[in-house]
Tab-separated table of C-alpha atoms in Angstrom:
chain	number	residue	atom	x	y	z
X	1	UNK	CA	48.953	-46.654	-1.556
X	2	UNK	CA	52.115	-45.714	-2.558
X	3	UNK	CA	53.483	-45.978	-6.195
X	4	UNK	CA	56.290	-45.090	-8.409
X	5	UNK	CA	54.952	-42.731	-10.926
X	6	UNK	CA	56.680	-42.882	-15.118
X	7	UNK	CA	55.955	-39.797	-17.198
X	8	UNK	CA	56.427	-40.047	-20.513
X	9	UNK	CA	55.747	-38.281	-23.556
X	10	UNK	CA	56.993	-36.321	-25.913
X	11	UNK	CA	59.262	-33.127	-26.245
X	12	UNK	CA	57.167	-30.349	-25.138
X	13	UNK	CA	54.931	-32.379	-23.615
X	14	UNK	CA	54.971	-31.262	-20.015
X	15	UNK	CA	56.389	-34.016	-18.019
X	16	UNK	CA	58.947	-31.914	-16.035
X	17	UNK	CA	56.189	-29.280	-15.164
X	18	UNK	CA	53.004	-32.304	-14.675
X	19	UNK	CA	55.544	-34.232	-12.797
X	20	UNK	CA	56.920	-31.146	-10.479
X	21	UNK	CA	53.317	-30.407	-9.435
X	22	UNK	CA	52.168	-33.912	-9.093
X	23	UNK	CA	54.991	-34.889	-7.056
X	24	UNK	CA	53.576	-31.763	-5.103
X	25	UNK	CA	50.021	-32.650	-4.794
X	26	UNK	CA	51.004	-36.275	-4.013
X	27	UNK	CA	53.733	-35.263	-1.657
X	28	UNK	CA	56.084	-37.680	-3.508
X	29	UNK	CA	59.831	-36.955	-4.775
X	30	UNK	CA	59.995	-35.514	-8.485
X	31	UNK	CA	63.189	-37.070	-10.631
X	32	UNK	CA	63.626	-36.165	-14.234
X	33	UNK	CA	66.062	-38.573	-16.059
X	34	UNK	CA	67.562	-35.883	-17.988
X	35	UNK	CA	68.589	-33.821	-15.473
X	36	UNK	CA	69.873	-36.312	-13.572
X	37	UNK	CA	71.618	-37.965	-16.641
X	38	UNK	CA	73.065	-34.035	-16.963
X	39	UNK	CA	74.212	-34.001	-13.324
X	40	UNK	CA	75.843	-37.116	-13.267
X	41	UNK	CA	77.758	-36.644	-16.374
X	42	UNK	CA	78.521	-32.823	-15.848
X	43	UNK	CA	77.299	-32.046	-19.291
X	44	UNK	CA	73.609	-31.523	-21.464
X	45	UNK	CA	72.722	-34.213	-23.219
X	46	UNK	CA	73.228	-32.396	-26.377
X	47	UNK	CA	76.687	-32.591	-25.607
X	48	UNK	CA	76.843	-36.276	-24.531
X	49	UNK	CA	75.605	-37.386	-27.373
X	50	UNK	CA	78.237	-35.509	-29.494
X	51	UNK	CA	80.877	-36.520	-27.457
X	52	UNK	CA	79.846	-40.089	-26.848
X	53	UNK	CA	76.338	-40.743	-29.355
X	54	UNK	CA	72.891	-41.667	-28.804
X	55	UNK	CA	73.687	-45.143	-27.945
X	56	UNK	CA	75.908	-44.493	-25.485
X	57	UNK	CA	72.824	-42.209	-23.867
X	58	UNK	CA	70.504	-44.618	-24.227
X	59	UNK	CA	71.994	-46.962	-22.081
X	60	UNK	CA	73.168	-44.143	-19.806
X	61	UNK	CA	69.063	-43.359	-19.721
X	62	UNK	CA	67.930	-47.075	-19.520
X	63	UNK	CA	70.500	-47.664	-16.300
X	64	UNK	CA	69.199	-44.319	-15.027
X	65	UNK	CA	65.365	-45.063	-14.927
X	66	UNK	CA	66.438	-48.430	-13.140
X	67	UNK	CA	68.436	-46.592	-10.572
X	68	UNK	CA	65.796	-43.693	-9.662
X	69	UNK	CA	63.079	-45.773	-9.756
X	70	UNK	CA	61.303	-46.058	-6.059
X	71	UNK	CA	57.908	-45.524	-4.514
X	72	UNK	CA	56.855	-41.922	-3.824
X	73	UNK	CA	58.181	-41.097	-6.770
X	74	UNK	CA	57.119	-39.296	-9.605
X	75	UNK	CA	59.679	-40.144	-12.498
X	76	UNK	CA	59.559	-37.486	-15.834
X	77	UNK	CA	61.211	-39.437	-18.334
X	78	UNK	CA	63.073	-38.636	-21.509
X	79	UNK	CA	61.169	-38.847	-24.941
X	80	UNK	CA	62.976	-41.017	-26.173
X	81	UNK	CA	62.915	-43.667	-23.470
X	82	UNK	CA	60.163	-45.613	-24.629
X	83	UNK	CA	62.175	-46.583	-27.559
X	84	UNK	CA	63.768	-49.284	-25.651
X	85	UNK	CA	61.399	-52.092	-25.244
X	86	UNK	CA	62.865	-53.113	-21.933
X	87	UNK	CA	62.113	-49.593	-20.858
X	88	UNK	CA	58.878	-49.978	-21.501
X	89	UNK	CA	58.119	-53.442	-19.705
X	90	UNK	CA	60.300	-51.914	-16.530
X	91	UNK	CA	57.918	-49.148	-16.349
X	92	UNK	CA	54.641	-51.009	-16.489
X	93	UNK	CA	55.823	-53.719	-14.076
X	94	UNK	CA	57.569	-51.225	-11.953
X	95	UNK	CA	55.260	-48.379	-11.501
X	96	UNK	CA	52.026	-46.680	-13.198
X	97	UNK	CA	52.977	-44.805	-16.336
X	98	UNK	CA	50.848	-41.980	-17.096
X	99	UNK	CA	51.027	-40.805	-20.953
X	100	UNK	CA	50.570	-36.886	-21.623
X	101	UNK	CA	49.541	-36.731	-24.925
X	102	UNK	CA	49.284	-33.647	-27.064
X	103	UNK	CA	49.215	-33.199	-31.277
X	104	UNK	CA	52.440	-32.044	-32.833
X	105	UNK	CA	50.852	-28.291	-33.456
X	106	UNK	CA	50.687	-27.921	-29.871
X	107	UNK	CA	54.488	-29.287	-28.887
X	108	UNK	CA	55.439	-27.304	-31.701
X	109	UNK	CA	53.969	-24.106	-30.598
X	110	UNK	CA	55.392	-24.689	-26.986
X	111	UNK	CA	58.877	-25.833	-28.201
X	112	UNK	CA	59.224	-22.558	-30.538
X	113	UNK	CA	58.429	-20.493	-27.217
X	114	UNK	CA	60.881	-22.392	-25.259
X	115	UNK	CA	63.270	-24.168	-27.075
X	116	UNK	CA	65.826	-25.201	-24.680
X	117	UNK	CA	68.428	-26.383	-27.783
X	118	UNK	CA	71.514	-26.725	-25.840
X	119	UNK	CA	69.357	-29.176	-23.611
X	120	UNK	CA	67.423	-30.718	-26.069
X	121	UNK	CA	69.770	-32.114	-29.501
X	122	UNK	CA	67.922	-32.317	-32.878
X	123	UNK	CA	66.904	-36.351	-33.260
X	124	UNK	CA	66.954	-35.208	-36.869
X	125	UNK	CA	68.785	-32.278	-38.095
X	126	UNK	CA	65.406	-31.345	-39.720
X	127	UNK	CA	63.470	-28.311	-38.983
X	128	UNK	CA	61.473	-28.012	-35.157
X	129	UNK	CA	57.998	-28.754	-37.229
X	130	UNK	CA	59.398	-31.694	-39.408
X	131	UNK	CA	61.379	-33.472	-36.346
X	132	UNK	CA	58.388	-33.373	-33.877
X	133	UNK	CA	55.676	-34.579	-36.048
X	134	UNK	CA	57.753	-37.485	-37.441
X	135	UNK	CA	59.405	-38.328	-34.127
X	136	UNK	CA	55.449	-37.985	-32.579
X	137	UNK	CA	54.085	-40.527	-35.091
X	138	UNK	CA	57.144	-43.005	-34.510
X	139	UNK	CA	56.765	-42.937	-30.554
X	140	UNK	CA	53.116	-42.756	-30.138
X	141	UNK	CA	52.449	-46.439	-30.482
X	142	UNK	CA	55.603	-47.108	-27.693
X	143	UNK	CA	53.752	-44.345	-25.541
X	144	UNK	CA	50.695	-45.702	-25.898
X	145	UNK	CA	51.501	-49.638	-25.112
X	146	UNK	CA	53.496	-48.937	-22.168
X	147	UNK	CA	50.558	-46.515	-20.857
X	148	UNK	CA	48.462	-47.001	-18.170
X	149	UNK	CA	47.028	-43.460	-18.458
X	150	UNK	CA	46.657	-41.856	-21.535
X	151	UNK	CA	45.810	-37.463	-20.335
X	152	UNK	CA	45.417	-35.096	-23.329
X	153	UNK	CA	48.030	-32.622	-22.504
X	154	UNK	CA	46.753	-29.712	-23.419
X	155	UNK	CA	44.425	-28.835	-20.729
X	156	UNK	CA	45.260	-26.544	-18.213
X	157	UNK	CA	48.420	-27.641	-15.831
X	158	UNK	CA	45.859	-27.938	-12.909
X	159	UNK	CA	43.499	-29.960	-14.883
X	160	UNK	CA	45.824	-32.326	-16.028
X	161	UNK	CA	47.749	-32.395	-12.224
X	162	UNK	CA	43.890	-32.784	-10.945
X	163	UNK	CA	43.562	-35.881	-13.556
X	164	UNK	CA	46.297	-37.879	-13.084
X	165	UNK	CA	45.652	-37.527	-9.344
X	166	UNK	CA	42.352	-38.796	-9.142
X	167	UNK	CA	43.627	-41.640	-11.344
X	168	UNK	CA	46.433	-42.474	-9.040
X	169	UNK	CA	43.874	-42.296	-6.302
X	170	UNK	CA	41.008	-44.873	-7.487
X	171	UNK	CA	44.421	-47.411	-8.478
């Protein structure tokens, strides 16, 4: 059967990397909001939301997830898009969404290797450690409702692929 696959999760969670190689596996098309957000606006995000604010972006992200959204898709979604509740009832109704959790030490140790910053604005001018864990404990209630799938993270990329997978295939 075919589905739409949501990703979500936090920064530094591996949604863009889970999602490339499930899409893969599944032979479905891989999106990532972002970068599509980034393409149609000719700019990163970081810069769209100086020029134009994180409500403005929001929006932008909720109309985005709405206009990517199809079977055979597997659909890595901004952090932050679970802070809308309607983005959260689209996804359930719309599609399976598959939570990759990990603890705040380990998106902190991956974010400090690959930071990304022009990509990826501070949510709170604090430092990496300070934003992640507070942003973490204000989202992971929003991931966690919207969830169908909760996968800890931080197993290998092929065990966590191999996961979700056999999920999607006993659905």
């Amino acid at each position: 059967m075919k589905q739409t696959l949501f990703i979500v999760g936090a920064r530094g969670a591996g949604k863009t990397t889970i999602g490339n190689l499930l899409a893969e596996v599944l032979a479905y098309k891989f999106v990532d909001t972002d970068e599509n957000i980034q393409i149609s606006c000719g700019m990163t995000i970081a810069d769209l939301v100086e020029q134009r604010g994180w409500d403005y972006f929001r929006k932008l992200e909720s109309q985005t997830l709405k206009a990517v959204s199809q079977k055979n898709r597997v659909i890595s979604t901004g952090g932050g898009m679970v802070l809308a509740a309607e983005n959260r009832q689209y996804m359930r109704q719309n599609g399976i969404v598959i939570y990759l959790q990990a603890p705040a030490e380990v998106l902190i140790e991956r974010l400090s290797h690959n930071p990304e910053n022009s990509q990826r604005p501070s949510l709170t001018g604090k430092s990496i450690t300070e934003e992640i864990a507070g942003v973490l404990a204000e989202r992971e209630p929003l991931y966690r409702e919207c969830a169908h799938f909760i996968v800890d993270a931080t197993l290998s990329i092929e065990n966590t692929v191999l996961d979700i997978k056999s999920y999607i295939l006993r659905q």
